[in-house]
Rosetta silent file (secondary structure, phi, psi, omega in degrees, C-alpha in Angstrom):
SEQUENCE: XXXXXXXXXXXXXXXXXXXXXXXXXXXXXXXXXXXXXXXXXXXXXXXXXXXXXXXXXXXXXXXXXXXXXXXXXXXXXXXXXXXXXXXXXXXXXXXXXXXXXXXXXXXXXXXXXXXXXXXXXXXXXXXXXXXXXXXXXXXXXXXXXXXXXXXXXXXXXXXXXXXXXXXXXXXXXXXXXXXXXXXXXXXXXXXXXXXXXXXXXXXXXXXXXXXXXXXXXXXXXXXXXXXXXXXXXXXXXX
SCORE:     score description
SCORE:     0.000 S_00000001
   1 L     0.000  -41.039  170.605   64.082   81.994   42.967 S_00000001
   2 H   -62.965  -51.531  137.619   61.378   83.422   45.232 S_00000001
   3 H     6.313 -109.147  167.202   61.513   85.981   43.437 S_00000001
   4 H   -39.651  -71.181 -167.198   60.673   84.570   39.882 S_00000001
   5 H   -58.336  -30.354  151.281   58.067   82.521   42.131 S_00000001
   6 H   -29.713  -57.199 -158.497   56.476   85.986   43.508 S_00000001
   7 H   -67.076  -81.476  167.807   56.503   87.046   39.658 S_00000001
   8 H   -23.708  -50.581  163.058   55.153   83.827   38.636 S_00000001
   9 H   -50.360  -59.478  167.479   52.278   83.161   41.037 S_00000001
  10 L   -13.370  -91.726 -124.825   51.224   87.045   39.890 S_00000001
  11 H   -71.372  -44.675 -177.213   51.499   85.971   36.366 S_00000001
  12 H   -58.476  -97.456 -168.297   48.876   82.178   37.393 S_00000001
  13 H   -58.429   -3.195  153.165   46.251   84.491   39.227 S_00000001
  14 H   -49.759  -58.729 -162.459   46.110   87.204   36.570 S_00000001
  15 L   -67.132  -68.128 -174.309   45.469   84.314   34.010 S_00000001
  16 L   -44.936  -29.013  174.945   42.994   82.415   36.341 S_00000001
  17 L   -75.750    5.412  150.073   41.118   85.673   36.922 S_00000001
  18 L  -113.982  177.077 -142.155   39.898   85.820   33.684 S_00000001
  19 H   -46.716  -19.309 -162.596   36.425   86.391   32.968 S_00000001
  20 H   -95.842   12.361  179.640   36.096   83.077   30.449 S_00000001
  21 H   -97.841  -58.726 -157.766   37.888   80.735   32.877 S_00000001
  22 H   -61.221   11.918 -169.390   36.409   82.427   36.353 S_00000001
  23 L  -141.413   74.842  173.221   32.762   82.494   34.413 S_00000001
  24 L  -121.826   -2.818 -164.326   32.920   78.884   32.993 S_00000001
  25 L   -99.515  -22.690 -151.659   29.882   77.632   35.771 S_00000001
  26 L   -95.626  -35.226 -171.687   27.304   80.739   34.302 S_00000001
  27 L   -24.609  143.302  131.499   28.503   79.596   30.552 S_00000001
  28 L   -69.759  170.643 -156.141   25.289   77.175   28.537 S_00000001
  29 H   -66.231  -72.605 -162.432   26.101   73.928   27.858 S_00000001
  30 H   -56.920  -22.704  152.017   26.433   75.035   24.119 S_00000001
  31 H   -64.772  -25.391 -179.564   28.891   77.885   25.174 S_00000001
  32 H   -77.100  -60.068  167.314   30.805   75.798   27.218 S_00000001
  33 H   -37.196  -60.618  147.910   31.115   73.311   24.561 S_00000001
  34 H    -4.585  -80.966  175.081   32.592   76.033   22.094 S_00000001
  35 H   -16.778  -85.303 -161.270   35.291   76.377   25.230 S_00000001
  36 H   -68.309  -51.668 -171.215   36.239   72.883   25.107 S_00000001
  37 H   -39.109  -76.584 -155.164   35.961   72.127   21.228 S_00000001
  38 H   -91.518    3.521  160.833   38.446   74.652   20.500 S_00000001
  39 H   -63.093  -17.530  173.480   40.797   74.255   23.644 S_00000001
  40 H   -87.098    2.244  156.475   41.080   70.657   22.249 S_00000001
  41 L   -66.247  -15.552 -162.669   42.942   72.110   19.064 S_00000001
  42 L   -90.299  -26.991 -177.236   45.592   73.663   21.519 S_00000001
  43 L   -65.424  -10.233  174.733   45.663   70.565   22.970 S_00000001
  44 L   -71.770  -59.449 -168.208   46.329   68.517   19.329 S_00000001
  45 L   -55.021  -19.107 -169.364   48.921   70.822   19.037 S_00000001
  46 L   -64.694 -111.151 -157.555   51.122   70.187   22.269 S_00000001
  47 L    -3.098  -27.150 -144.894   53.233   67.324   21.002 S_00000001
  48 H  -102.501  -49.951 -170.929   54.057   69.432   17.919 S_00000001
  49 H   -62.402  -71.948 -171.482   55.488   72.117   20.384 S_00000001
  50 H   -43.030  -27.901  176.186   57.600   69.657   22.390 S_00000001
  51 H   -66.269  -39.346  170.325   59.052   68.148   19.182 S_00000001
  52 H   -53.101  -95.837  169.465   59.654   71.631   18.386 S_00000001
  53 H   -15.437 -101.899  173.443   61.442   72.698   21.653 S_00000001
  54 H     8.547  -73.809  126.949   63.054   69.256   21.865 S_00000001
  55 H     4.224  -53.605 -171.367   64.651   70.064   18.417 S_00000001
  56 L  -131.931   16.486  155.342   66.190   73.127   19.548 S_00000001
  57 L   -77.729  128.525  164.146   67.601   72.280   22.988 S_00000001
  58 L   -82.186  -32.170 -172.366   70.901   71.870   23.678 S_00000001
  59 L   -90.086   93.955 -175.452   70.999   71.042   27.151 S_00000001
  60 H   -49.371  -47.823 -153.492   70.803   66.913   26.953 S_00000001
  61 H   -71.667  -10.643 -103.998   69.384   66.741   30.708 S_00000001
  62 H  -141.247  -49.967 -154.993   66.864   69.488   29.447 S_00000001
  63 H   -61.215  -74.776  174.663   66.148   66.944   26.525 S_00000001
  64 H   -64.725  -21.351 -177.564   65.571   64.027   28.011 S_00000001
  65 H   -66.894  -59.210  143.694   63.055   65.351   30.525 S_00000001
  66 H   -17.312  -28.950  176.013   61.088   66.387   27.486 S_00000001
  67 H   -64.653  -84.002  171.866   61.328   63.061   25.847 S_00000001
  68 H    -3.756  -70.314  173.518   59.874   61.631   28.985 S_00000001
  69 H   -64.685  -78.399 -179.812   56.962   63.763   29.171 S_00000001
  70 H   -20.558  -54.313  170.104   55.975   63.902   25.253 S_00000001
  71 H   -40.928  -39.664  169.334   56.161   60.114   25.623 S_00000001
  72 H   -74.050   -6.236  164.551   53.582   59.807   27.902 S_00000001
  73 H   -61.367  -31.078 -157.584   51.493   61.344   25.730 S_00000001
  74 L  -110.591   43.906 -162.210   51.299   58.003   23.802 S_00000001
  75 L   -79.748  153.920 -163.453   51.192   55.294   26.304 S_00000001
  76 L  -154.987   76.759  176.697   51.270   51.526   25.591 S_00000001
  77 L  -105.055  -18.556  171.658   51.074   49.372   28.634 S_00000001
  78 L   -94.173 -114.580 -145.895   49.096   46.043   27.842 S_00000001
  79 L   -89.188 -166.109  177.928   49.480   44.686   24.299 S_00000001
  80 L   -88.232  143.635 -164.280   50.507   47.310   21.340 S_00000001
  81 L    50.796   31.140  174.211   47.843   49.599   20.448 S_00000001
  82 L  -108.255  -26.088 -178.232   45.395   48.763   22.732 S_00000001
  83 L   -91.654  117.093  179.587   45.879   51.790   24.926 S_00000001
  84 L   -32.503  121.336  151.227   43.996   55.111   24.176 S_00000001
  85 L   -48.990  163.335 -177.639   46.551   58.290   23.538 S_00000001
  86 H   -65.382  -32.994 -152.763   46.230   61.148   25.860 S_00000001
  87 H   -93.834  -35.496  173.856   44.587   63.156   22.772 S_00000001
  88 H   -48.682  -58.957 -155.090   41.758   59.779   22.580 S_00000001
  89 H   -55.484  -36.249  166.393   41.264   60.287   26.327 S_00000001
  90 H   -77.878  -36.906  174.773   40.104   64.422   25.513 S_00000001
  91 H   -69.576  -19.616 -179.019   38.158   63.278   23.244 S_00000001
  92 H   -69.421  -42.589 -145.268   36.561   60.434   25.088 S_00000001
  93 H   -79.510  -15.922  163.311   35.954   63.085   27.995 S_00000001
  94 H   -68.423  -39.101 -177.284   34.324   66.039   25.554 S_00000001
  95 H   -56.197  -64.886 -179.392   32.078   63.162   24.112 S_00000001
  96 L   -64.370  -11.673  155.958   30.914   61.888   27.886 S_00000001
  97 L   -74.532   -0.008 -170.832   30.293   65.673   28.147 S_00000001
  98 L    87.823   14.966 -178.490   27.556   65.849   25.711 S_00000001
  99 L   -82.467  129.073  157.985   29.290   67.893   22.599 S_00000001
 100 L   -67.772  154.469  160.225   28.072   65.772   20.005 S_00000001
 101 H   -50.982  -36.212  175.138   30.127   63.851   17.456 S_00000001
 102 H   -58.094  -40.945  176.276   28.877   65.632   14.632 S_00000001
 103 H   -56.404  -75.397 -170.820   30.130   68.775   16.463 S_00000001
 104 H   -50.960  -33.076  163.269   33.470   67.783   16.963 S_00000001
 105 H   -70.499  -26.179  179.137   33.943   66.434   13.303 S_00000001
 106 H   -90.902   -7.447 -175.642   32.728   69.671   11.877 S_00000001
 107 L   -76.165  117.669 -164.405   34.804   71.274   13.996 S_00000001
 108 L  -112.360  174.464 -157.650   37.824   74.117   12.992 S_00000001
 109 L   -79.546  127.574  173.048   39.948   75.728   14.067 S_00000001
 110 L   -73.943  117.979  152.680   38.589   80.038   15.032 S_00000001
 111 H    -5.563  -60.100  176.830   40.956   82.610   13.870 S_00000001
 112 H   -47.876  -58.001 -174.042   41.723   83.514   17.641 S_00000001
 113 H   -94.909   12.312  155.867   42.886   80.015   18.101 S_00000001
 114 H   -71.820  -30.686 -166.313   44.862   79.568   14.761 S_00000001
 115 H   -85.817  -25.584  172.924   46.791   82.939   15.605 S_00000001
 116 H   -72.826  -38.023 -178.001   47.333   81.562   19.202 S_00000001
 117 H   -65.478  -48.253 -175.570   49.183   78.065   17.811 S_00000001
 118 H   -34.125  -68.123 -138.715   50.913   80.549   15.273 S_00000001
 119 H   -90.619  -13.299  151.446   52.718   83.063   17.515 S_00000001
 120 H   -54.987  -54.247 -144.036   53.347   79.346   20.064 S_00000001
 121 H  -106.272   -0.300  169.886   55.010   77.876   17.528 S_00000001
 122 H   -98.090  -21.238  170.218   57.154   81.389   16.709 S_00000001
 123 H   -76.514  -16.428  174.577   58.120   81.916   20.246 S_00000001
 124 H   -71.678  -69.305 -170.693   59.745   78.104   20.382 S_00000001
 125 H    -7.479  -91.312  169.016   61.153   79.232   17.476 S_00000001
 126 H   -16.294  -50.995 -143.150   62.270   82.358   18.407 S_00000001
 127 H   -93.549  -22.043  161.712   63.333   81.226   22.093 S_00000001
 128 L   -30.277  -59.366  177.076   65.533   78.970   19.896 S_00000001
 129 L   -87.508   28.829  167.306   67.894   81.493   18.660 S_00000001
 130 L  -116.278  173.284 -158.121   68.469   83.342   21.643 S_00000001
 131 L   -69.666  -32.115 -172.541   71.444   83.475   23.695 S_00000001
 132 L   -89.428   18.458 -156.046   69.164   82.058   26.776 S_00000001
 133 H   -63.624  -37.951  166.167   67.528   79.267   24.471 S_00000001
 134 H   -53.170  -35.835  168.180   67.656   76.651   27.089 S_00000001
 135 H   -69.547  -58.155 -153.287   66.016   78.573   29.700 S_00000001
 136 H   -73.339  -21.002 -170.013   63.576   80.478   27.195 S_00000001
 137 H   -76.964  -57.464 -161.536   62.880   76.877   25.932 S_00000001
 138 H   -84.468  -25.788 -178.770   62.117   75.032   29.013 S_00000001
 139 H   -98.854   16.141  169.447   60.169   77.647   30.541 S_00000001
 140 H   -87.167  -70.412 -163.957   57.840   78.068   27.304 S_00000001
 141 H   -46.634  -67.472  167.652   57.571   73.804   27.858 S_00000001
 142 H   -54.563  -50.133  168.623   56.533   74.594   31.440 S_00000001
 143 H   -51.294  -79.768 -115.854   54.505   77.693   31.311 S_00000001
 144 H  -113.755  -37.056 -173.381   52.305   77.146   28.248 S_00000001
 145 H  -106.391   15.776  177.470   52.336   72.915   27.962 S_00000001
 146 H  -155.205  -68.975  175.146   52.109   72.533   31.822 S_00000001
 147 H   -79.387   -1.581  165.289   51.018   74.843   34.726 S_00000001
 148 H   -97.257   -0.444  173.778   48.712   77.060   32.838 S_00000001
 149 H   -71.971  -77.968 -175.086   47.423   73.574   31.402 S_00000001
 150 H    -1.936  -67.960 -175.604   46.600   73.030   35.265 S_00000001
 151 H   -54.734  -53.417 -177.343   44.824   76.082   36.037 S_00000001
 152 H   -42.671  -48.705 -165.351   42.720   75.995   32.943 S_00000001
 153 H   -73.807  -19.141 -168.099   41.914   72.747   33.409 S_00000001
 154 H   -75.068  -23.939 -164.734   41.396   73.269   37.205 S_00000001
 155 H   -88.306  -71.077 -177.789   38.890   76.298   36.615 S_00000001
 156 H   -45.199  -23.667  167.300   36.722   74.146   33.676 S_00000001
 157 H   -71.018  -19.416  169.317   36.592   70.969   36.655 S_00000001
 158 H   -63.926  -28.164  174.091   34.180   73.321   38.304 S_00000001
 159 H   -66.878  -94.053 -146.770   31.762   72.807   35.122 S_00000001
 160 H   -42.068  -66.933 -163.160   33.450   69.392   34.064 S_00000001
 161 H   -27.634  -54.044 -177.801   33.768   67.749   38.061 S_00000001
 162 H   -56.505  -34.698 -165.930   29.700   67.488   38.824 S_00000001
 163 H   -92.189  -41.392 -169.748   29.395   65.491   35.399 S_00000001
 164 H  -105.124   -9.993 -179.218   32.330   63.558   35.141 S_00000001
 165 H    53.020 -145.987 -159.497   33.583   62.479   38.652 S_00000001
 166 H   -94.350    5.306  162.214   36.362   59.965   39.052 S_00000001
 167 H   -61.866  -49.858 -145.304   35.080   59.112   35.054 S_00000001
 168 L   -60.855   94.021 -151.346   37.324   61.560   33.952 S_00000001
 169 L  -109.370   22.046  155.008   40.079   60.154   32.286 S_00000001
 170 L  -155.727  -36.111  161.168   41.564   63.401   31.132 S_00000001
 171 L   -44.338  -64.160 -134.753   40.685   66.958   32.322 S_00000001
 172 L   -98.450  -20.646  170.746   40.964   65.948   35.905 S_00000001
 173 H   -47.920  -68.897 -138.648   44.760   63.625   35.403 S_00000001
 174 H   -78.908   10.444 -171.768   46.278   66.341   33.586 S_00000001
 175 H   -97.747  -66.268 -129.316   44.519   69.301   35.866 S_00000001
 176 H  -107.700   -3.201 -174.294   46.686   67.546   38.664 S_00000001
 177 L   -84.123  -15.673 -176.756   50.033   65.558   36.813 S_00000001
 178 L  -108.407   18.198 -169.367   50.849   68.955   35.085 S_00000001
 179 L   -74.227  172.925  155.056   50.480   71.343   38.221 S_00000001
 180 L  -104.168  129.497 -156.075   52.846   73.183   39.850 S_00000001
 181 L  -111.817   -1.056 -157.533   53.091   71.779   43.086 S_00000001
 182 L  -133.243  139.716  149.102   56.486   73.239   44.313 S_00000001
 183 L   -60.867  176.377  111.116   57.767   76.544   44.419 S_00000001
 184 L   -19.835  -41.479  175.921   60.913   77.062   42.360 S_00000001
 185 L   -88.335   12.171  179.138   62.562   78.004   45.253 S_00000001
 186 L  -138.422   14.030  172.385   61.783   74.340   46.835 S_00000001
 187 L   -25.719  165.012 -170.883   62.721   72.696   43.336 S_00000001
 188 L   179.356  132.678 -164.659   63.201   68.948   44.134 S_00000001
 189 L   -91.595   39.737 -132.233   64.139   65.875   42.419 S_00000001
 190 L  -141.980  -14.118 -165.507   61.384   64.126   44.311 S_00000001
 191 L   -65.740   99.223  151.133   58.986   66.562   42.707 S_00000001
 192 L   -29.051  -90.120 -143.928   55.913   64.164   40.130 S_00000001
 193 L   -70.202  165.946 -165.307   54.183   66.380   38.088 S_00000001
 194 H   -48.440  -68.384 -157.843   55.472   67.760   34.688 S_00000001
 195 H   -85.426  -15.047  173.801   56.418   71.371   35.805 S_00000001
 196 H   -90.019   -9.910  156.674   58.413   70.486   39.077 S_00000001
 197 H   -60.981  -66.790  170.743   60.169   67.790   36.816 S_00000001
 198 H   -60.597  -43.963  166.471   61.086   70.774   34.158 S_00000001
 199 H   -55.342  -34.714 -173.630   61.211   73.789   37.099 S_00000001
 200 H   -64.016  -37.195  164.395   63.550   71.542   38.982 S_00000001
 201 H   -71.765  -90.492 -167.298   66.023   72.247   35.541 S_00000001
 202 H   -27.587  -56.471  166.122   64.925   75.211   35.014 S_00000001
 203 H   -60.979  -19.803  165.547   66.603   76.599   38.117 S_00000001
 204 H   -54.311  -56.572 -158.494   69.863   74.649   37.805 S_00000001
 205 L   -91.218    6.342 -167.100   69.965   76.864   34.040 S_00000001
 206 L  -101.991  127.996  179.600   68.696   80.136   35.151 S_00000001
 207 L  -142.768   94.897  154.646   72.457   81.389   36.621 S_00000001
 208 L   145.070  164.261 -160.947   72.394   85.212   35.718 S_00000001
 209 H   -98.563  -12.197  168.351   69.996   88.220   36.105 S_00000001
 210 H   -57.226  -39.048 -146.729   70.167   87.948   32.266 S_00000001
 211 H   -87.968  -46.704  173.862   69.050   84.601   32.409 S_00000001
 212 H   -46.120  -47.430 -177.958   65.906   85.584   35.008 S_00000001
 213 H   -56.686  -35.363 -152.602   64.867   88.457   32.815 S_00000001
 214 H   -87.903  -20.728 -177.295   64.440   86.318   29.661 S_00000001
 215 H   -79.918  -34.739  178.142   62.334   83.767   32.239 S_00000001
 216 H   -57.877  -67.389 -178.760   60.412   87.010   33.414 S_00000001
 217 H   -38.233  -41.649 -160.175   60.135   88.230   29.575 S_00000001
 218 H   -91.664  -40.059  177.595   59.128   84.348   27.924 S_00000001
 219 H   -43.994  -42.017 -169.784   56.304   83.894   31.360 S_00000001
 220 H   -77.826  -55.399 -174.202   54.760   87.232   30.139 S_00000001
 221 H   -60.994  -25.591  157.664   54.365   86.451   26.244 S_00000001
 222 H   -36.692  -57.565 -177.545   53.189   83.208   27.388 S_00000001
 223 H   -67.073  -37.942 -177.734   49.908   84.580   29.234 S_00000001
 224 H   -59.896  -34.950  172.102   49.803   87.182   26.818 S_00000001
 225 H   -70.925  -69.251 -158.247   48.959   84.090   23.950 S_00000001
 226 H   -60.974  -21.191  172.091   47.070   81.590   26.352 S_00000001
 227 H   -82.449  -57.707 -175.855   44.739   85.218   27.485 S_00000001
 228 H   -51.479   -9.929  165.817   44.302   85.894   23.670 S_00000001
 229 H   -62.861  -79.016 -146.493   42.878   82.226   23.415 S_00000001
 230 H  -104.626   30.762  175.448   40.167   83.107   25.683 S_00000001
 231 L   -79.250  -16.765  179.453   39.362   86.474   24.809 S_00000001
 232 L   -69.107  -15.519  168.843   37.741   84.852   22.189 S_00000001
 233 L  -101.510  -11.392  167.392   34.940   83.961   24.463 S_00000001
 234 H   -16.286  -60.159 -169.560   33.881   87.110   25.796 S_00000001
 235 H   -71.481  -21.000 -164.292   30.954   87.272   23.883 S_00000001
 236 H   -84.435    4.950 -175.709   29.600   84.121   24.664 S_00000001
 237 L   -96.690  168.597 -161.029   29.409   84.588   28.284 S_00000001
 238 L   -56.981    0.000    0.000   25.283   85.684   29.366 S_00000001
């Protein structure tokens, strides 16, 4: 496991090092906006992957922790329907950022970041039908819907942080409930956030050098989508 956490950390500060996360403070407002507009399409889309995944797990323990999480997407703690979704709460927090409403209703989806949901929603797929699908599953579920959610979100609170404070009632949760906060090799059932809930599993299912490669292998095409997302901003930075 220290290992795979060596590989892994790599695999975080590649993807934080690049230019359209580390250059989100020199972005304009109106570039920035872009940024967030269409990262909240990947973010429409997460439920649709766990339902996905979900769907094609086998491993019930693997299942319910997924359940869990998705669920919380939707929360309903005073009366029914009175409490904003997770996906209200990015939208409240792009709005309190200045992106107008008009923006955000006119807003579609960019080529870059239709072809990024595609080839997401063919690697669950994929990682379905493979001999490792339980591993290949849950560490798609982690990677791509939880500690590169972190970073991203952790690099855009240098922008977002000055404006929104302790307002924030979604970049700055989900920068720190979806983090990885544990190594792998310190897995723990004691563990909060999202990916040390799911890593904590994950290491229980990775038992073979078979099993590691396929963790190594699904970690890389993960960064490899989630970079082509924000290659798409190159040009816009000054």
């Amino acid at each position: 496991m220290r290992e795979l956490d060596e590989f892994e950390d790599g695999l975080i500060e590649r993807f934080r090092n690049h230019p359209a996360l580390r250059g989100v403070t020199d972005l304009s407002w109106e570039d920035f906006h872009a940024v967030l507009v269409q990262r909240r399409f990947l973010s429409l889309a997460f439920t649709m992957a766990y339902d996905l995944a979900i769907d094609l797990l086998t491993d019930e323990q693997s299942k319910r922790i997924a359940r869990v999480i998705v669920r919380e997407e939707y929360p309903d703690n005073t009366s029914p329907g009175s409490t904003p979704s997770h996906r209200e709460d990015l939208t409240a927090d792009i709005l309190a950022l200045g992106v107008p409403r008009e923006v955000l209703v006119r807003s579609r989806k960019s080529l870059a970041t239709s072809a990024c949901l595609d080839t997401t929603m063919e690697l669950i797929a994929s990682a379905g039908d493979s001999k490792h699908a339980d591993v290949e599953l849950l560490t798609i579920l982690r990677f791509w819907g939880e500690v590169l959610v972190s970073v991203e979100y952790g690099e855009f609170w240098r922008r977002i942080g000055p404006v929104l404070g302790d307002k924030s009632v979604f970049y700055y949760p989900h920068h720190v409930h979806d983090a990885k906060s544990r190594p792998l090799a310190a897995a723990s059932p004691l563990s909060l956030t999202h990916s040390d809930q799911l890593g904590l599993r994950l290491v229980q299912l990775i038992d073979s050098s078979e099993a590691r490669e396929r963790f190594r292998e699904t970690e890389e095409a993960v960064v490899a989508i989630k970079t082509a997302f924000y290659d798409q901003f190159l040009r816009a930075r000054p």
